[in-house]
N, CA, C and O of each residue as an XYZ file, in Angstrom:
344
protein
N       9.091    -11.716      2.413
C       7.895    -10.538      2.138
C       8.967     -9.264      2.777
O       8.615     -8.084      2.777
N       9.855     -9.571      3.129
C      10.322     -8.049      3.573
C      10.812     -7.587      2.396
O      10.849     -6.438      1.956
N      11.275     -8.873      1.820
C      12.437     -7.900      0.789
C      11.427     -7.324     -0.062
O      11.314     -6.103     -0.167
N      10.634     -8.199     -0.719
C       9.136     -7.632     -1.800
C       8.498     -6.193     -1.121
O       8.196     -5.542     -2.121
N       8.220     -5.550     -0.178
C       8.341     -4.438      1.028
C       9.341     -3.609      0.363
O       9.122     -2.726     -0.465
N      10.714     -4.085      0.926
C      11.761     -3.444      0.582
C      11.926     -3.061     -0.975
O      12.682     -2.108     -1.166
N      11.386     -3.602     -2.038
C      11.111     -3.206     -3.295
C      10.060     -2.152     -3.914
O      10.203     -1.631     -5.020
N       9.196     -1.963     -3.210
C       7.933     -0.897     -3.208
C       7.908      0.194     -2.419
O       6.991      1.012     -2.344
N       9.486      0.196     -1.511
C       9.979      1.289     -0.812
C      10.490      1.882     -1.763
O      10.091      3.032     -1.941
N      11.518      1.347     -2.687
C      12.434      2.023     -3.994
C      11.234      2.697     -4.462
O      11.193      3.916     -4.302
N      10.450      2.229     -4.902
C       9.000      2.902     -6.288
C       8.918      3.832     -5.303
O       9.432      4.905     -5.621
N       8.369      3.779     -4.037
C       8.075      5.397     -3.587
C       8.911      5.958     -3.531
O       8.404      7.071     -3.674
N      10.675      6.250     -3.344
C      11.445      6.602     -3.147
C      11.688      7.443     -4.289
O      12.174      8.564     -4.141
N      11.397      7.002     -5.364
C      11.788      7.398     -6.890
C      10.806      7.881     -7.784
O      10.897      8.133     -8.986
N       9.204      8.030     -6.477
C       7.806      8.205     -6.839
C       7.693      7.754     -8.558
O       7.392      8.383     -9.573
N       8.115      6.295     -8.274
C       7.659      6.366     -9.245
C       6.259      4.703     -9.144
O       6.512      3.509     -8.984
N       4.589      5.568     -9.363
C       4.339      5.277     -9.021
C       3.138      3.969    -10.085
O       2.125      3.398     -9.682
N       3.645      3.909    -11.133
C       3.722      3.594    -12.225
C       4.160      2.246    -12.212
O       3.363      1.309    -12.251
N       5.877      2.048    -12.138
C       6.123      0.773    -11.656
C       5.474     -0.018    -10.723
O       5.035     -1.167    -10.666
N       5.583      1.338     -9.733
C       5.242      0.564     -8.021
C       3.890     -0.286     -8.579
O       3.878     -1.490     -8.326
N       2.802      0.262     -9.292
C       1.679     -0.368     -9.701
C       1.328     -1.394    -10.492
O       0.250     -1.987    -10.450
N       2.613     -1.700    -11.521
C       2.988     -2.637    -12.525
C       3.592     -4.090    -11.498
O       3.379     -5.287    -11.695
N       4.293     -3.508    -10.526
C       5.082     -4.629     -9.474
C       3.591     -5.162     -8.383
O       3.496     -6.262     -7.838
N       2.444     -3.890     -8.296
C       1.871     -4.774     -7.584
C       0.755     -5.854     -8.226
O       0.048     -6.608     -7.558
N       0.772     -5.747     -9.569
C       0.149     -6.617    -10.425
C       0.653     -7.737    -10.467
O      -0.067     -8.712    -10.680
N       2.567     -7.923    -10.195
C       3.007     -9.181    -10.835
C       2.536     -9.447     -8.852
O       2.570    -10.669     -8.703
N       2.284     -8.997     -7.927
C       2.238     -9.132     -6.349
C       1.184    -10.176     -6.621
O       1.390    -11.320     -6.217
N      -0.191     -9.818     -7.423
C      -1.540     -9.839     -7.327
C      -1.488    -11.638     -7.751
O      -2.094    -12.585     -7.249
N      -0.666    -11.584     -8.682
C      -0.965    -13.135     -9.677
C       0.109    -13.827     -8.916
O       0.415    -14.805     -9.598
N       1.057    -13.786     -7.497
C       1.533    -14.138     -7.224
C       0.960    -14.576     -5.741
O       1.564    -15.417     -5.076
N      -0.373    -13.883     -5.221
C      -0.557    -14.054     -3.580
C      -0.248    -13.482     -3.038
O      -1.037    -13.062     -2.191
N       0.838    -13.076     -3.039
C       1.638    -11.746     -2.145
C       0.994     -9.881     -0.977
O       1.159     -9.289      0.090
N       0.161     -9.822     -2.474
C      -0.551     -8.670     -2.193
C      -1.457     -8.540     -0.751
O      -1.852     -7.520     -0.185
N      -1.596     -9.689     -0.453
C      -2.631    -10.204      1.062
C      -1.487     -9.807      2.525
O      -1.772     -9.098      3.489
N      -0.686    -10.251      2.363
C       0.620    -10.270      3.542
C       0.497     -8.664      4.215
O       0.339     -7.650      3.536
N       0.583     -8.698      5.332
C       0.657     -7.496      6.048
C       1.785     -6.258      5.536
O       1.693     -5.067      5.237
N       2.922     -7.309      5.625
C       4.218     -6.276      5.591
C       3.725     -5.610      3.578
O       3.348     -4.547      3.084
N       4.016     -6.885      3.111
C       3.658     -6.025      1.475
C       2.898     -5.226      1.215
O       3.040     -4.450      0.270
N       1.610     -5.239      2.243
C       0.471     -4.287      1.865
C       0.795     -3.147      2.007
O       0.573     -2.215      1.234
N       1.537     -3.124      3.352
C       2.080     -1.737      3.986
C       2.673     -0.786      3.397
O       2.430      0.415      3.512
N       3.773     -1.488      2.500
C       4.193     -0.890      1.270
C       3.712     -0.480      0.044
O       4.186      0.481     -0.563
N       2.527     -1.355     -0.469
C       1.714     -0.766     -0.762
C       0.924      0.745     -0.724
O       0.955      1.634     -1.575
N       0.500      0.720      0.045
C      -0.478      1.693      1.308
C       0.376      3.230      1.514
O      -0.009      4.394      1.629
N       1.470      2.692      1.496
C       2.835      3.897      1.235
C       2.537      4.376     -0.207
O       2.117      5.421     -0.704
N       2.956      3.097     -0.691
C       3.471      3.772     -2.808
C       2.072      4.709     -2.542
O       1.953      5.832     -2.052
N       1.275      3.951     -2.969
C      -0.288      5.219     -3.391
C      -0.721      5.892     -2.481
O      -1.703      6.550     -2.824
N      -0.332      6.057     -1.167
C      -0.799      7.110     -0.497
C      -0.003      8.340     -0.867
O      -0.541      9.398     -1.194
N       1.575      8.115     -0.787
C       2.126      8.762     -0.999
C       2.310      9.538     -2.561
O       2.927     10.594     -2.702
N       1.691      8.836     -3.601
C       1.067      9.429     -4.752
C      -0.157     10.141     -5.019
O      -0.524     10.612     -6.096
N      -0.728     10.161     -3.935
C      -2.227     11.004     -3.910
C      -2.819      9.641     -4.187
O      -3.549      9.818     -5.163
N      -2.880      8.318     -3.813
C      -3.668      7.800     -4.915
C      -4.398      7.100     -3.696
O      -4.456      5.875     -3.587
N      -4.948      7.988     -2.793
C      -5.738      7.206     -1.565
C      -6.477      6.331     -1.500
O      -6.492      5.582     -0.523
N      -7.309      6.192     -2.560
C      -8.773      5.148     -3.089
C      -7.822      3.995     -2.930
O      -7.932      3.202     -1.995
N      -6.780      3.897     -3.955
C      -6.360      2.617     -3.899
C      -5.691      2.323     -2.426
O      -5.982      1.323     -1.769
N      -4.989      3.078     -2.101
C      -4.220      2.884     -0.508
C      -5.100      1.605      0.334
O      -4.837      0.517      0.846
N      -6.726      2.796      0.043
C      -7.023      1.832      1.088
C      -8.237      0.711      0.846
O      -9.057      0.213      1.617
N      -7.932      0.516     -0.802
C      -8.182     -1.180     -0.986
C      -7.080     -2.108     -1.005
O      -6.975     -3.321     -1.185
N      -6.386     -1.270     -0.792
C      -5.171     -2.513     -0.537
C      -5.551     -2.975      1.105
O      -5.854     -4.125      1.423
N      -5.471     -1.914      1.969
C      -5.575     -1.932      3.341
C      -6.646     -2.990      3.279
O      -6.543     -4.045      3.905
N      -7.540     -2.730      2.613
C      -9.043     -3.938      3.179
C      -9.194     -4.896      2.181
O     -10.246     -5.495      1.955
N      -8.239     -5.029      1.636
C      -8.140     -6.324      0.986
C      -6.472     -7.312      1.846
O      -6.136     -8.386      1.347
N      -5.839     -6.855      2.811
C      -5.277     -7.557      3.096
C      -5.649     -8.680      4.587
O      -6.273     -8.375      5.603
N      -5.174     -9.662      4.323
C      -5.819    -10.553      5.034
C      -5.640    -10.569      6.684
O      -6.801    -10.628      7.088
N      -5.067    -10.554      7.435
C      -4.195     -9.669      8.905
C      -3.974     -8.152      8.930
O      -3.010     -7.691      8.318
N      -4.943     -7.223      9.708
C      -4.333     -5.964      9.695
C      -3.574     -5.935     10.997
O      -3.854     -6.568     12.014
N      -2.426     -4.985     10.782
C      -1.949     -5.078     12.139
C      -1.443     -3.952     12.369
O      -1.929     -3.042     11.698
N      -0.180     -3.520     13.479
C      -0.430     -1.726     13.600
C       0.096     -1.551     13.117
O       0.183     -0.323     13.119
N       0.959     -2.086     12.266
C       2.129     -1.306     11.245
C       0.821     -1.134      9.656
O       0.450     -0.122      9.061
N       0.651     -1.826      9.557
C      -0.494     -1.403      8.914
C      -1.683     -0.424      9.406
O      -1.598      0.514      8.613
N      -2.173     -0.295      9.815
C      -2.985      1.015     10.633
C      -2.677      2.131     10.273
O      -3.326      2.954      9.628
N      -0.900      2.209     11.010
C      -0.498      3.160     11.673
C       0.082      3.774      9.967
O       0.840      4.744      9.979
N      -0.286      3.211      8.709
C       1.052      3.347      7.278
C      -0.473      4.015      6.366
O      -0.401      4.786      5.408
N      -1.988      3.385      7.072
C      -3.341      3.387      6.779
C      -3.283      5.003      7.094
O      -3.304      5.750      6.116
N      -3.218      5.520      8.278
C      -3.602      6.597      9.362
C      -2.756      7.941      8.610
O      -3.081      9.103      8.366
N      -1.428      7.076      8.372
C      -0.506      8.843      7.583
C      -0.934      9.042      5.985
O      -0.977     10.132      5.415
N      -1.305      7.491      5.268
C      -1.836      8.475      4.180
C      -2.902      8.603      4.127
O      -3.329      8.824      2.994
N      -3.909      8.544      5.243
C      -4.596      9.716      5.062
C      -4.634     11.188      5.306
O      -5.505     11.899      4.805
N      -3.472     11.743      6.254
C      -3.488     12.568      6.865
C      -2.484     12.931      5.651
O      -2.583     14.119      5.342
N      -1.774     12.386      5.074
C      -0.531     12.902      4.102
C      -1.557     13.411      2.730
O      -1.232     14.350      2.004
N      -2.678     12.705      2.563
C      -3.777     13.554      1.233
C      -5.018     13.855      2.221
O      -6.141     13.475      1.892
N      -4.777     14.634      3.599
C      -5.473     15.417      4.116
C      -7.311     14.897      3.973
O      -8.228     15.587      3.527
N      -7.385     13.479      4.520
C      -9.076     12.810      3.598
C      -9.319     12.464      5.324
O     -10.302     11.723      5.297
N      -9.095     12.557      6.134
C      -9.618     12.086      7.293
C     -10.914     11.910      7.681
O     -11.715     11.017      7.956
N     -10.763     13.800      7.552
C     -12.602     13.715      7.504
C     -13.816     13.974      6.869
O     -14.923     14.441      7.135
N     -12.865     13.240      5.422
C     -13.879     13.619      4.521
C     -14.312     11.599      4.493
O     -15.468     11.205      4.345
N     -13.316     10.808      4.637
C     -14.158      9.789      5.148
C     -14.930      8.845      6.254
O     -15.683      7.946      5.881
């Protein structure tokens, strides 16, 4: 799971949301997207790309939310200045 999250970080670093979305599709096929570590990486990818609704969808689909996942989602909202609208 940590390796998959690291791959997502690489997509985020190079700002390749299209590649990250394709990787997300592969994660869905293999049921890894519901893991909190992978979910956190996806939330980070989407929120840094301005796709906060996609980030929120990932957050809602993760099986067990933890402190890291919550912090990543809050950070995503603050990056996109959406706290007051939700």
